[in-house]
Coordinates of C-alpha atoms in Angstrom, one line a residue:
M1 CA -10.4 18.3 -113.4
D2 CA -7.3 16.8 -114.7
A3 CA -6.7 13.1 -113.8
K4 CA -3.8 12.6 -111.5
P5 CA -1.0 10.9 -113.4
V6 CA -0.6 7.2 -112.3
T7 CA 2.5 6.6 -110.6
R8 CA 4.6 3.3 -110.8
R9 CA 5.6 1.7 -107.6
K10 CA 9.4 1.2 -107.4
R11 CA 10.7 -2.3 -107.3
W12 CA 13.6 -2.4 -104.9
A13 CA 16.4 -4.7 -105.4
P14 CA 17.2 -6.9 -102.4
V15 CA 19.9 -5.3 -100.4
R16 CA 23.0 -7.7 -100.1
I17 CA 24.7 -7.4 -96.9
R18 CA 28.5 -8.1 -97.4
P19 CA 30.5 -9.3 -94.6
R20 CA 32.9 -6.6 -93.2
L21 CA 36.4 -7.9 -93.7
R22 CA 38.5 -7.4 -90.8
R23 CA 41.7 -5.2 -91.6
G24 CA 44.9 -5.5 -90.1
G25 CA 45.0 -9.1 -89.4
G26 CA 48.0 -10.7 -87.8
V27 CA 50.0 -11.0 -84.7
Q28 CA 48.4 -7.7 -83.1
T29 CA 44.7 -8.6 -84.1
D30 CA 44.9 -12.5 -83.1
K31 CA 47.4 -12.1 -80.5
Y32 CA 45.4 -14.1 -77.9
L33 CA 45.4 -17.1 -80.4
Y34 CA 49.2 -16.8 -81.1
L35 CA 49.7 -16.9 -77.3
L36 CA 48.2 -20.6 -77.5
L37 CA 51.2 -21.5 -79.6
V38 CA 53.9 -20.2 -77.1
P39 CA 53.8 -23.4 -74.8
G40 CA 54.1 -25.8 -77.8
L41 CA 57.0 -23.8 -79.5
L42 CA 58.9 -23.4 -76.1
Y43 CA 58.7 -27.2 -75.7
F44 CA 60.2 -27.7 -79.1
L45 CA 62.8 -25.2 -78.7
V46 CA 63.9 -26.4 -75.3
Y47 CA 63.7 -30.0 -75.8
K48 CA 64.2 -30.5 -79.6
Y49 CA 66.3 -27.7 -81.1
L50 CA 68.6 -26.4 -78.5
P51 CA 69.8 -29.9 -77.7
M52 CA 71.1 -30.2 -81.2
L53 CA 73.7 -28.0 -80.2
G54 CA 75.3 -31.0 -78.5
L55 CA 75.9 -32.7 -81.6
V56 CA 79.1 -31.1 -81.9
M57 CA 80.4 -33.6 -79.2
S58 CA 80.3 -36.3 -82.0
F59 CA 83.3 -34.6 -83.8
Q60 CA 85.2 -34.1 -80.5
D61 CA 86.8 -36.1 -77.7
Y62 CA 84.4 -34.5 -75.3
S63 CA 85.4 -34.0 -71.9
P64 CA 83.2 -32.1 -69.4
F65 CA 85.9 -30.4 -67.8
L66 CA 87.2 -28.9 -70.9
G67 CA 83.7 -27.9 -72.2
F68 CA 82.7 -27.5 -76.0
W69 CA 85.4 -25.1 -77.0
E70 CA 88.4 -26.7 -75.4
S71 CA 87.6 -30.5 -76.3
P72 CA 89.9 -31.6 -79.0
W73 CA 88.5 -32.1 -82.4
V74 CA 88.7 -35.6 -83.8
G75 CA 86.5 -35.4 -87.1
W76 CA 84.8 -38.3 -88.2
K77 CA 86.7 -40.8 -85.9
H78 CA 83.7 -41.7 -83.7
F79 CA 81.6 -42.6 -86.6
Q80 CA 84.5 -44.8 -88.2
T81 CA 84.5 -46.6 -84.9
M82 CA 80.9 -47.3 -84.8
F83 CA 81.0 -48.9 -88.3
E84 CA 83.9 -50.9 -87.6
D85 CA 82.8 -52.3 -84.3
P86 CA 81.2 -55.7 -84.4
E87 CA 78.9 -54.7 -81.7
A88 CA 77.7 -51.8 -83.1
I89 CA 76.9 -53.6 -86.3
R90 CA 75.2 -56.2 -84.4
V91 CA 73.1 -53.4 -82.5
I92 CA 72.2 -51.7 -85.4
L93 CA 70.8 -54.9 -87.2
N94 CA 68.9 -55.7 -83.8
T95 CA 67.3 -52.2 -84.0
L96 CA 66.2 -52.6 -87.6
E97 CA 64.9 -56.2 -87.2
I98 CA 62.7 -55.0 -84.4
S99 CA 61.3 -51.8 -86.1
F100 CA 60.5 -53.7 -89.2
L101 CA 58.8 -56.6 -87.2
Q102 CA 56.8 -53.8 -85.4
I103 CA 55.9 -52.2 -88.7
L104 CA 54.9 -55.4 -90.3
F105 CA 52.8 -56.7 -87.2
A106 CA 52.0 -53.7 -85.1
F107 CA 51.3 -50.8 -87.6
P108 CA 48.6 -52.8 -89.6
L109 CA 46.6 -54.0 -86.5
P110 CA 45.2 -50.4 -85.5
I111 CA 43.9 -50.1 -89.0
I112 CA 42.3 -53.3 -88.6
L113 CA 40.9 -52.8 -85.3
A114 CA 39.6 -49.4 -86.2
I115 CA 37.6 -50.8 -88.9
M116 CA 36.2 -53.5 -86.7
I117 CA 35.0 -50.8 -84.2
N118 CA 33.6 -48.6 -87.1
E119 CA 31.5 -51.6 -88.1
V120 CA 29.9 -51.9 -84.6
R121 CA 26.4 -50.3 -84.9
H122 CA 25.7 -50.3 -81.1
A123 CA 26.7 -47.2 -79.7
V124 CA 27.1 -48.2 -76.0
Y125 CA 29.1 -51.4 -77.1
K126 CA 31.4 -49.4 -79.3
R127 CA 32.1 -46.8 -76.6
L128 CA 33.0 -49.7 -74.2
I129 CA 35.1 -51.5 -76.7
Q130 CA 36.9 -48.3 -77.5
S131 CA 37.3 -47.5 -73.6
L132 CA 38.9 -51.3 -73.1
V133 CA 41.3 -50.9 -76.2
Y134 CA 42.5 -47.6 -75.0
L135 CA 43.3 -48.4 -71.7
P136 CA 46.8 -50.3 -71.8
H137 CA 48.2 -47.0 -73.3
F138 CA 48.0 -45.3 -70.1
L139 CA 50.0 -48.1 -68.2
S140 CA 53.9 -47.2 -68.1
W141 CA 56.2 -49.7 -69.7
V142 CA 57.3 -50.7 -66.1
V143 CA 53.9 -51.7 -65.6
V144 CA 53.4 -53.8 -68.6
V145 CA 56.9 -55.4 -68.3
G146 CA 55.9 -56.4 -64.7
I147 CA 52.8 -58.0 -65.9
F148 CA 54.6 -59.8 -68.5
V149 CA 57.3 -61.0 -65.9
V150 CA 54.6 -62.3 -63.6
F151 CA 52.7 -64.4 -66.4
L152 CA 55.9 -65.6 -68.2
K153 CA 58.4 -66.3 -65.5
S154 CA 59.6 -70.0 -64.8
D155 CA 57.0 -70.4 -62.1
G156 CA 54.4 -67.9 -63.7
I157 CA 50.7 -68.5 -64.8
V158 CA 51.4 -69.5 -68.2
N159 CA 54.0 -72.2 -67.3
H160 CA 51.4 -73.6 -64.9
L161 CA 48.8 -73.9 -67.5
L162 CA 51.6 -75.6 -70.0
A163 CA 52.6 -78.0 -66.9
W164 CA 48.7 -78.7 -66.6
F165 CA 48.6 -79.9 -70.2
G166 CA 51.6 -82.1 -69.7
M167 CA 54.0 -79.8 -71.5
E168 CA 57.4 -78.7 -70.5
P169 CA 57.8 -75.2 -69.0
I170 CA 59.5 -72.7 -71.3
P171 CA 61.8 -69.9 -70.1
F172 CA 60.3 -67.3 -72.1
L173 CA 62.4 -64.5 -70.5
T174 CA 65.9 -66.1 -70.8
R175 CA 65.5 -67.7 -74.2
P176 CA 67.0 -65.4 -76.9
E177 CA 64.6 -66.5 -79.6
W178 CA 61.7 -65.3 -77.5
F179 CA 62.9 -61.8 -77.0
K180 CA 61.7 -60.1 -80.0
P181 CA 58.5 -61.7 -80.4
L182 CA 57.6 -60.6 -76.8
I183 CA 58.7 -57.1 -77.5
V184 CA 56.5 -56.7 -80.7
F185 CA 53.5 -58.5 -78.7
Q186 CA 53.8 -55.9 -75.9
V187 CA 53.8 -53.0 -78.4
I188 CA 50.6 -54.7 -80.0
W189 CA 49.1 -55.0 -76.8
K190 CA 49.9 -51.5 -75.3
E191 CA 49.5 -49.3 -78.4
S192 CA 47.0 -50.7 -80.9
G193 CA 43.9 -49.4 -79.2
W194 CA 45.7 -45.7 -79.0
G195 CA 46.8 -45.9 -82.7
T196 CA 42.8 -46.4 -83.7
I197 CA 42.1 -42.8 -82.6
I198 CA 43.5 -41.3 -85.9
I199 CA 41.8 -43.9 -88.1
L200 CA 38.5 -43.6 -86.6
A201 CA 38.6 -39.8 -87.2
A202 CA 39.5 -40.5 -90.9
L203 CA 36.5 -43.0 -91.0
A204 CA 34.1 -40.4 -89.5
G205 CA 34.7 -38.3 -92.6
V206 CA 33.6 -40.9 -95.1
N207 CA 30.5 -40.0 -97.1
P208 CA 27.9 -42.5 -95.7
Q209 CA 25.8 -42.0 -99.1
L210 CA 28.6 -44.2 -100.5
Y211 CA 27.7 -47.0 -98.3
E212 CA 24.1 -46.6 -99.0
A213 CA 24.7 -46.7 -102.9
A214 CA 26.9 -49.8 -102.3
V215 CA 24.1 -51.5 -100.4
I216 CA 21.7 -50.9 -103.1
D217 CA 24.1 -52.2 -105.7
G218 CA 24.2 -55.4 -103.7
A219 CA 27.8 -54.9 -102.1
S220 CA 28.6 -57.1 -99.1
R221 CA 30.1 -55.7 -95.8
L222 CA 33.6 -56.9 -96.8
Q223 CA 33.2 -55.2 -100.3
Q224 CA 32.1 -52.0 -98.9
I225 CA 35.1 -52.1 -96.5
W226 CA 37.6 -53.0 -99.4
H227 CA 35.8 -50.6 -102.0
I228 CA 34.7 -47.4 -100.0
T229 CA 36.5 -47.6 -96.3
L230 CA 40.1 -48.5 -97.3
P231 CA 40.3 -46.2 -100.4
A232 CA 38.9 -43.2 -98.1
I233 CA 41.5 -43.5 -95.4
R234 CA 44.4 -44.5 -97.8
S235 CA 46.1 -41.1 -97.5
T236 CA 46.0 -41.2 -93.8
I237 CA 47.5 -44.6 -93.5
V238 CA 50.4 -43.4 -96.0
I239 CA 51.2 -40.4 -93.7
L240 CA 51.0 -42.7 -90.5
L241 CA 53.7 -45.1 -92.4
I242 CA 55.9 -42.2 -93.3
L243 CA 55.9 -41.0 -89.9
R244 CA 56.6 -44.4 -88.5
L245 CA 59.5 -44.7 -90.9
G246 CA 61.1 -41.7 -89.3
N247 CA 61.5 -43.5 -86.0
V248 CA 62.5 -46.8 -87.6
M249 CA 65.8 -46.5 -85.7
D250 CA 64.0 -45.7 -82.3
T251 CA 62.7 -48.8 -80.7
G252 CA 62.1 -47.3 -77.3
F253 CA 64.4 -47.4 -74.6
E254 CA 62.4 -48.1 -71.4
Q255 CA 60.8 -51.3 -72.9
I256 CA 64.0 -52.9 -74.1
F257 CA 66.1 -52.1 -71.1
L258 CA 63.3 -53.4 -68.7
M259 CA 63.1 -56.9 -70.8
L260 CA 67.1 -57.1 -71.2
N261 CA 69.0 -59.5 -69.0
P262 CA 72.4 -61.3 -69.5
F263 CA 71.1 -64.1 -71.5
T264 CA 69.1 -61.9 -74.0
M265 CA 71.8 -59.1 -74.6
D266 CA 72.9 -60.2 -78.1
E267 CA 69.5 -60.3 -79.3
G268 CA 67.9 -57.3 -77.5
N269 CA 70.5 -54.8 -77.2
V270 CA 69.5 -51.8 -79.6
L271 CA 70.7 -48.4 -80.3
D272 CA 68.8 -47.0 -77.4
T273 CA 70.2 -49.2 -74.9
Y274 CA 73.6 -49.3 -76.5
V275 CA 73.9 -45.3 -76.3
Y276 CA 73.0 -45.6 -72.5
F277 CA 75.6 -48.3 -71.9
K278 CA 78.4 -46.5 -73.8
G279 CA 77.4 -42.9 -72.9
I280 CA 76.3 -43.0 -69.3
Q281 CA 77.8 -46.3 -67.8
Q282 CA 81.3 -46.0 -69.6
G283 CA 81.4 -42.4 -69.8
D284 CA 82.1 -42.3 -73.9
I285 CA 79.8 -39.3 -74.3
S286 CA 81.1 -38.3 -77.9
F287 CA 80.8 -41.8 -79.2
A288 CA 77.2 -42.2 -77.8
T289 CA 76.4 -38.7 -79.5
A290 CA 77.7 -40.0 -82.8
V291 CA 75.4 -43.0 -82.4
G292 CA 72.4 -40.9 -81.7
M293 CA 73.2 -38.5 -84.7
F294 CA 73.4 -41.5 -87.1
K295 CA 69.9 -42.6 -85.8
G296 CA 68.5 -39.0 -86.7
L297 CA 70.1 -39.1 -90.1
V298 CA 68.7 -42.4 -90.9
G299 CA 65.0 -41.4 -89.9
L300 CA 65.5 -38.1 -91.9
I301 CA 66.5 -40.2 -95.1
L302 CA 63.7 -42.8 -94.9
V303 CA 61.2 -39.9 -94.3
V304 CA 62.3 -38.1 -97.3
I305 CA 62.2 -41.3 -99.6
A306 CA 59.0 -42.4 -98.3
N307 CA 57.5 -39.1 -98.8
R308 CA 58.9 -38.7 -102.5
L309 CA 57.6 -42.2 -103.3
A310 CA 54.0 -41.4 -101.7
R311 CA 53.9 -38.2 -103.8
K312 CA 55.0 -40.2 -107.0
F313 CA 52.2 -42.3 -106.4
G314 CA 49.5 -39.6 -106.2
E315 CA 49.3 -39.0 -102.4
G316 CA 49.9 -36.0 -100.5
G317 CA 52.8 -37.1 -98.1
I318 CA 53.7 -34.7 -95.4
Y319 CA 55.2 -31.7 -97.2

């Protein structure tokens, strides 16, 4: 008998399963995801973009009885009045001074506080500290100013302590030189903890192997912070600074308005309260609109300049 031929077993290559690409992606396919954008888009449309149509009032002597189309057009009259009015110049300078004091003292503190919280190794203490520093953010400015008034009024706790040490009481709330430091301190106390959230999120993305290598090389904790932590969150800090510069003419209405009194009006009156006094109390709506438009233009210019400088020095910027 003839021997059967030996057959070779075939070697099958492993089958590669390719993921099936979804065709026709877009609004129709992901319609439920796009529906989640609707509330946010409506918010910006109704409260941010549609009110911009009212900027035409800054070029008119607007009258509510005549409306947008019948009110007389006056061109740049209100802007010229704003720059010729000594009170308006003083208000602009007050706004810039308070804003730059907040950038100088209140902006770096959330960064420092986030780094300090990040260095806490005990998880329970870390969460407790985070909760305590977040808490003031949820208090309204009415409550915050009320707390400061109770502590700093003439017969308040602070002046009682000063008298106990044999010192003269200080009228903190009526002295003009105390107004701006109190405003900055209130912002620091209320918002520093909340500002740590973004910084802590950025710190969570730092590669822990960098710290391990630094420890092997003999780096101290301060050296690790300076050479690893700060460079890792530098881009986040730059973006936050650019966004903060966009609000440099916006110091917050509620806080300033609640702290103002006849003794501190010259030092504390800012653009937000100035617009209220001119537009609401005195009824000069067109002039108040021109001041508000000036605020927005200054913020836009500062954002563009800061973004270009950031990109020039190698950072990503915001656009």
